[in-house]
Short mmCIF file of C-alpha atoms in Angstrom, two decimals:
data_model
loop_
_atom_site.label_atom_id
_atom_site.label_comp_id
_atom_site.label_asym_id
_atom_site.label_seq_id
_atom_site.Cartn_x
_atom_site.Cartn_y
_atom_site.Cartn_z
CA MET Y 1 -0.07 -0.03 0.26
CA PHE Y 2 1.34 3.49 -1.39
CA ARG Y 3 -0.23 6.41 1.09
CA LEU Y 4 1.02 9.84 1.44
CA THR Y 5 0.60 11.88 4.55
CA VAL Y 6 1.04 15.47 5.40
CA PRO Y 7 2.57 16.01 8.71
CA LEU Y 8 1.94 18.82 11.00
CA LEU Y 9 4.36 21.74 11.17
CA ARG Y 10 6.56 20.08 8.59
CA THR Y 11 7.16 21.32 4.81
CA SER Y 12 7.91 17.74 3.70
CA LEU Y 13 5.78 14.97 2.44
CA THR Y 14 6.65 11.82 3.58
CA ALA Y 15 5.49 8.73 1.15
CA THR Y 16 5.54 5.32 3.27
CA VAL Y 17 5.73 2.39 0.87
CA ARG Y 18 5.67 -0.93 2.06
CA GLY Y 19 7.29 -0.07 5.23
CA SER Y 20 10.20 1.83 3.67
CA THR Y 21 10.17 6.09 4.23
CA CYS Y 22 11.50 8.90 2.04
CA ALA Y 23 10.94 12.42 2.59
CA ALA Y 24 10.61 15.01 -0.06
CA PRO Y 25 11.17 18.69 0.82
CA LEU Y 26 8.30 21.22 -0.16
CA PRO Y 27 9.99 24.85 -0.36
CA LEU Y 28 7.63 27.43 0.14
CA ARG Y 29 8.35 30.96 -1.38
CA CYS Y 30 6.19 33.12 1.15
CA CYS Y 31 5.54 33.57 4.62
CA TYR Y 32 2.03 33.13 5.67
CA SER Y 33 -0.13 35.45 7.78
CA PRO Y 34 -0.85 34.46 11.20
CA VAL Y 35 -4.43 33.03 10.33
CA ALA Y 36 -3.17 31.27 7.27
CA SER Y 37 -0.55 29.64 9.35
CA GLU Y 38 -3.25 28.35 11.54
CA LEU Y 39 -5.35 27.35 8.33
CA VAL Y 40 -2.17 25.51 7.44
CA GLN Y 41 -1.67 23.45 10.49
CA LYS Y 42 -5.23 22.46 10.55
CA VAL Y 43 -5.43 21.62 6.97
CA GLN Y 44 -2.35 19.61 6.99
CA ALA Y 45 -3.12 18.17 10.43
CA LYS Y 46 -5.31 15.83 8.95
CA LYS Y 47 -4.03 12.28 8.02
CA ILE Y 48 -4.74 12.42 4.33
CA ARG Y 49 -3.99 9.34 2.90
CA ARG Y 50 -4.04 8.75 -1.24
CA ASP Y 51 -4.60 5.62 -2.57
CA VAL Y 52 -2.53 5.46 -5.65
CA GLU Y 53 -3.22 1.49 -6.38
CA LYS Y 54 -6.20 2.27 -8.73
CA GLU Y 55 -8.77 -0.36 -10.40
CA ARG Y 56 -8.52 -0.48 -13.72
CA HIS Y 57 -11.72 1.02 -14.15
CA ASP Y 58 -11.11 3.76 -11.85
CA TYR Y 59 -9.97 7.14 -13.42
CA THR Y 60 -10.44 9.31 -9.92
CA LEU Y 61 -7.74 11.64 -8.88
CA ALA Y 62 -6.12 10.95 -5.76
CA HIS Y 63 -8.26 12.19 -3.09
CA PRO Y 64 -8.74 12.14 1.05
CA ILE Y 65 -9.80 8.81 2.63
CA TRP Y 66 -11.04 9.42 6.07
CA ASP Y 67 -10.20 7.20 8.76
CA ASP Y 68 -12.99 6.88 11.43
CA TRP Y 69 -11.70 9.58 13.96
CA GLU Y 70 -11.36 12.26 11.45
CA VAL Y 71 -14.91 11.18 10.20
CA GLU Y 72 -16.15 11.69 13.64
CA HIS Y 73 -14.59 14.68 14.33
CA THR Y 74 -15.83 16.85 11.50
CA LYS Y 75 -18.19 19.68 13.02
CA VAL Y 76 -19.73 22.89 11.66
CA GLU Y 77 -17.35 25.83 11.78
CA HIS Y 78 -17.58 29.24 10.60
CA GLN Y 79 -14.70 31.79 9.43
CA LYS Y 80 -15.58 35.16 10.55
CA PRO Y 81 -15.54 38.19 8.11
CA LYS Y 82 -12.47 40.34 8.60
CA CYS Y 83 -12.76 42.84 5.98
CA LEU Y 84 -15.38 44.06 3.17
CA ARG Y 85 -14.44 41.54 0.75
CA ASP Y 86 -15.49 38.66 3.36
CA HIS Y 87 -18.38 40.08 4.09
CA LEU Y 88 -19.54 40.82 0.51
CA ALA Y 89 -18.68 37.07 0.07
CA TYR Y 90 -20.48 35.84 3.08
CA ARG Y 91 -23.48 37.75 2.40
CA THR Y 92 -23.56 36.47 -1.41
CA ILE Y 93 -23.62 32.88 0.35
CA GLN Y 94 -26.24 33.55 2.69
CA LEU Y 95 -28.28 35.25 -0.29
CA MET Y 96 -27.94 31.89 -2.37
CA ARG Y 97 -28.89 29.87 0.51
CA PHE Y 98 -31.69 31.51 1.39
CA ASN Y 99 -32.94 31.19 -2.79
CA PHE Y 100 -31.65 27.43 -2.79
CA ASP Y 101 -33.88 26.84 0.85
CA VAL Y 102 -36.93 27.93 -1.04
CA LEU Y 103 -36.54 26.20 -4.52
CA THR Y 104 -35.68 22.65 -2.82
CA GLY Y 105 -38.77 23.54 -0.26
CA PHE Y 106 -36.65 23.63 2.73
CA ARG Y 107 -38.74 26.35 3.84
CA SER Y 108 -42.00 24.99 4.03
CA GLY Y 109 -43.69 21.33 4.63
CA GLU Y 110 -42.29 18.26 6.17
CA LEU Y 111 -38.93 17.29 4.97
CA THR Y 112 -38.47 13.75 2.94
CA THR Y 113 -36.05 11.73 1.25
CA THR Y 114 -37.48 13.36 -2.36
CA LYS Y 115 -36.54 16.48 -0.81
CA TRP Y 116 -33.64 15.72 0.66
CA ALA Y 117 -32.39 14.00 -2.69
CA ASN Y 118 -33.32 17.14 -4.72
CA ARG Y 119 -31.56 19.55 -2.34
CA LEU Y 120 -28.15 16.85 -2.23
CA ILE Y 121 -28.05 16.70 -6.25
CA PHE Y 122 -28.63 20.13 -6.78
CA LEU Y 123 -26.04 21.04 -4.30
CA GLU Y 124 -23.52 19.15 -5.95
CA THR Y 125 -23.98 20.46 -9.54
CA VAL Y 126 -23.19 23.72 -8.01
CA ALA Y 127 -20.36 22.91 -5.65
CA GLY Y 128 -18.51 21.10 -8.65
CA VAL Y 129 -17.88 24.62 -10.53
CA PRO Y 130 -15.74 26.62 -8.57
CA GLY Y 131 -12.84 23.76 -8.52
CA SER Y 132 -12.94 23.52 -12.40
CA ALA Y 133 -13.64 27.16 -12.98
CA ALA Y 134 -10.63 28.29 -10.62
CA ALA Y 135 -8.23 25.34 -12.41
CA VAL Y 136 -9.18 26.79 -15.99
CA ILE Y 137 -8.04 30.38 -15.49
CA ARG Y 138 -5.00 29.37 -13.41
CA HIS Y 139 -3.82 26.77 -16.13
CA LEU Y 140 -4.55 29.67 -18.83
CA ASN Y 141 -2.65 32.32 -16.85
CA SER Y 142 0.57 29.63 -16.38
CA LEU Y 143 0.35 28.93 -20.19
CA ARG Y 144 -0.03 32.91 -21.35
CA ARG Y 145 2.61 34.31 -18.81
CA LEU Y 146 4.96 31.30 -19.46
CA GLU Y 147 5.32 30.50 -15.96
CA ARG Y 148 4.98 27.97 -12.91
CA ASP Y 149 1.34 27.41 -11.18
CA HIS Y 150 2.92 26.75 -7.77
CA GLY Y 151 0.83 23.67 -7.27
CA TRP Y 152 -2.74 24.88 -6.89
CA ILE Y 153 -4.38 23.58 -10.07
CA HIS Y 154 -3.92 20.23 -9.06
CA THR Y 155 -6.15 20.70 -5.59
CA LEU Y 156 -8.85 22.76 -7.72
CA LEU Y 157 -9.37 19.50 -10.19
CA GLU Y 158 -9.55 17.29 -6.85
CA GLU Y 159 -11.89 19.59 -5.34
CA ALA Y 160 -14.17 19.42 -8.58
CA GLU Y 161 -13.88 15.89 -9.13
CA ASN Y 162 -14.37 15.40 -5.75
CA GLU Y 163 -17.90 17.34 -5.77
CA ARG Y 164 -18.85 15.58 -8.58
CA MET Y 165 -18.55 12.03 -7.46
CA HIS Y 166 -20.81 13.07 -4.56
CA LEU Y 167 -23.46 14.06 -7.67
CA MET Y 168 -22.70 10.47 -8.98
CA THR Y 169 -23.53 9.08 -5.63
CA PHE Y 170 -26.61 10.84 -5.46
CA LEU Y 171 -28.04 9.87 -8.72
CA ASP Y 172 -28.57 6.71 -7.43
CA LEU Y 173 -30.78 8.02 -4.83
CA ARG Y 174 -33.27 9.67 -7.60
CA LYS Y 175 -33.65 10.35 -11.12
CA PRO Y 176 -33.98 13.85 -12.30
CA GLY Y 177 -36.58 14.71 -14.88
CA PRO Y 178 -36.49 17.34 -17.51
CA LEU Y 179 -37.37 20.11 -15.24
CA PHE Y 180 -34.94 19.75 -12.84
CA ARG Y 181 -32.55 19.19 -15.17
CA LEU Y 182 -33.59 22.67 -16.97
CA ALA Y 183 -33.04 24.28 -13.61
CA VAL Y 184 -29.40 22.65 -13.41
CA PHE Y 185 -28.61 23.80 -16.93
CA ALA Y 186 -29.97 27.39 -15.93
CA ALA Y 187 -27.89 27.36 -12.75
CA GLN Y 188 -24.68 26.20 -14.07
CA GLY Y 189 -24.40 28.84 -16.69
CA ILE Y 190 -25.37 31.54 -14.03
CA PHE Y 191 -23.23 30.39 -11.59
CA TRP Y 192 -20.23 29.25 -13.89
CA ASN Y 193 -20.01 33.04 -15.75
CA PHE Y 194 -20.71 34.55 -11.93
CA TYR Y 195 -17.62 32.43 -10.61
CA PHE Y 196 -15.34 32.90 -13.73
CA VAL Y 197 -15.47 36.52 -13.58
CA SER Y 198 -15.22 37.00 -9.59
CA TYR Y 199 -12.16 34.61 -9.96
CA LEU Y 200 -10.63 36.79 -12.67
CA LEU Y 201 -11.40 40.08 -10.40
CA SER Y 202 -10.22 39.28 -7.12
CA PRO Y 203 -9.15 35.18 -6.33
CA LYS Y 204 -9.33 35.85 -2.75
CA PHE Y 205 -12.75 36.53 -2.62
CA ALA Y 206 -13.78 33.49 -4.99
CA HIS Y 207 -12.04 31.48 -2.45
CA ARG Y 208 -13.66 33.11 0.27
CA MET Y 209 -17.02 32.97 -1.10
CA VAL Y 210 -16.49 28.98 -1.62
CA GLY Y 211 -14.97 28.75 2.02
CA TYR Y 212 -18.52 29.97 3.18
CA LEU Y 213 -20.48 27.80 0.77
CA GLU Y 214 -18.56 24.62 1.95
CA GLU Y 215 -19.75 25.87 5.48
CA GLU Y 216 -23.26 25.81 4.72
CA ALA Y 217 -22.80 22.32 3.15
CA VAL Y 218 -21.12 20.99 6.34
CA ILE Y 219 -24.46 22.41 8.31
CA THR Y 220 -26.63 20.86 5.61
CA TYR Y 221 -25.13 17.09 5.69
CA THR Y 222 -24.68 17.59 9.69
CA LYS Y 223 -28.39 17.79 9.93
CA LEU Y 224 -29.04 14.98 7.62
CA ILE Y 225 -27.14 12.65 9.80
CA GLU Y 226 -28.42 13.67 13.03
CA GLN Y 227 -31.86 13.30 11.57
CA MET Y 228 -30.99 9.77 10.33
CA GLU Y 229 -29.35 8.91 13.49
CA GLN Y 230 -32.61 9.71 15.14
CA GLY Y 231 -34.18 7.24 13.12
CA ALA Y 232 -35.78 9.29 10.31
CA TYR Y 233 -35.80 8.39 6.38
CA PRO Y 234 -36.45 4.31 6.73
CA GLU Y 235 -36.08 3.93 3.51
CA TRP Y 236 -32.51 5.20 3.45
CA GLN Y 237 -31.63 3.62 6.30
CA GLU Y 238 -31.85 0.21 4.84
CA ARG Y 239 -30.16 1.01 1.71
CA SER Y 240 -26.54 0.42 1.11
CA PRO Y 241 -24.19 2.73 -0.28
CA PRO Y 242 -23.98 2.44 -4.25
CA ALA Y 243 -20.92 0.76 -5.63
CA VAL Y 244 -19.51 3.97 -6.99
CA ALA Y 245 -19.42 5.38 -3.54
CA LYS Y 246 -17.81 2.01 -1.73
CA ASN Y 247 -15.01 1.60 -4.42
CA TYR Y 248 -14.35 6.02 -4.17
CA TRP Y 249 -14.46 6.15 -0.71
CA LYS Y 250 -13.20 2.50 0.10
CA LEU Y 251 -16.05 2.16 2.39
CA SER Y 252 -16.59 -1.09 3.93
CA ASP Y 253 -19.14 -3.67 2.52
CA ASP Y 254 -21.32 -3.50 5.59
CA ALA Y 255 -21.07 0.66 5.49
CA SER Y 256 -24.82 2.30 5.77
CA MET Y 257 -25.86 5.47 4.33
CA ILE Y 258 -24.91 7.65 7.79
CA ASP Y 259 -21.34 6.35 6.86
CA LEU Y 260 -21.63 7.74 3.65
CA PHE Y 261 -22.91 10.98 4.69
CA LYS Y 262 -20.28 11.38 7.19
CA VAL Y 263 -17.37 10.61 4.55
CA ILE Y 264 -19.08 13.59 2.22
CA ARG Y 265 -19.39 16.08 4.86
CA ALA Y 266 -15.57 15.35 5.92
CA ASP Y 267 -14.93 16.08 1.95
CA GLU Y 268 -17.01 19.24 2.44
CA ALA Y 269 -15.26 20.40 5.68
CA HIS Y 270 -11.70 20.03 3.79
CA HIS Y 271 -13.03 22.07 0.91
CA ARG Y 272 -14.28 24.37 3.47
CA ASP Y 273 -10.71 24.71 5.29
CA CYS Y 274 -8.66 24.10 1.94
CA ASN Y 275 -10.42 27.45 0.41
CA HIS Y 276 -10.39 29.74 3.35
CA LEU Y 277 -6.92 28.87 3.43
CA LEU Y 278 -6.50 29.83 -0.62
CA SER Y 279 -8.00 32.90 0.28
CA GLU Y 280 -5.41 34.13 3.09
CA LEU Y 281 -2.89 33.74 0.31
CA ASP Y 282 -1.59 35.68 -2.63
CA PRO Y 283 -2.53 34.00 -5.75
CA HIS Y 284 1.16 33.81 -7.13
CA ASP Y 285 2.25 31.88 -3.46
CA ASP Y 286 3.08 28.32 -3.39
CA ASN Y 287 0.10 26.17 -2.60
CA PRO Y 288 1.54 24.62 0.72
CA ILE Y 289 -1.49 21.87 0.40
CA ARG Y 290 -0.41 20.33 -2.61
CA ASP Y 291 0.24 17.12 -3.55
#
């Protein structure tokens, strides 16, 4: 088994290959602010394991595989806005959250598995946009300026793919109809262009906005998990996670839907912390959480 771990308070990656260890230094080009340094430590403290022994049919990027401790200790957190840019990012996401709640029926009537499935599917079609848009912009900047990207592109692409895998998993719960697909088409067109322009104008604003978006995602999954742990939604209690999810997150054969939602919540918390960190950095800084 080949795994990579990111040690706390160190600037090197340690690769362990069947018991042998080698260290690869990660020189960083900048000195981080106290807030950024704290976020670096927080992200690096997670024992992120990379499974590179992929099955032949698995073309996904290396991504975090969470252990039981990390899954159970994922919690709701909030990064308080510190400046006008942060407040604008926070208010933008709160407005989006309000409209999203109305459209998915979360502000009226009883919550059902149908409402939850619609919400989760629609949420992930939006959440997969920022990483891909930001990666495209940074890729084109690297080509145009004839310079390296300093490790941001891969992190952004992995985030985008991870969100897409959430979507592929939830499609097993419900098959969207024509009107739902039309709404996804419209929302993607609006949000892609909005986020693309936002990133061109201010990458820090864009990453902070995603950080707040992921905060809301953690809140959403925490609410769902708490309800299911109290016995709600028996039809989901009796289901087993789809095969695509078991393969992607390396879930056990007897894993439950609650186990699935917990690892997805851990993904969202990771994206939250990573984007809040990236919003503290200059776009030309080294990415301290790069693989």
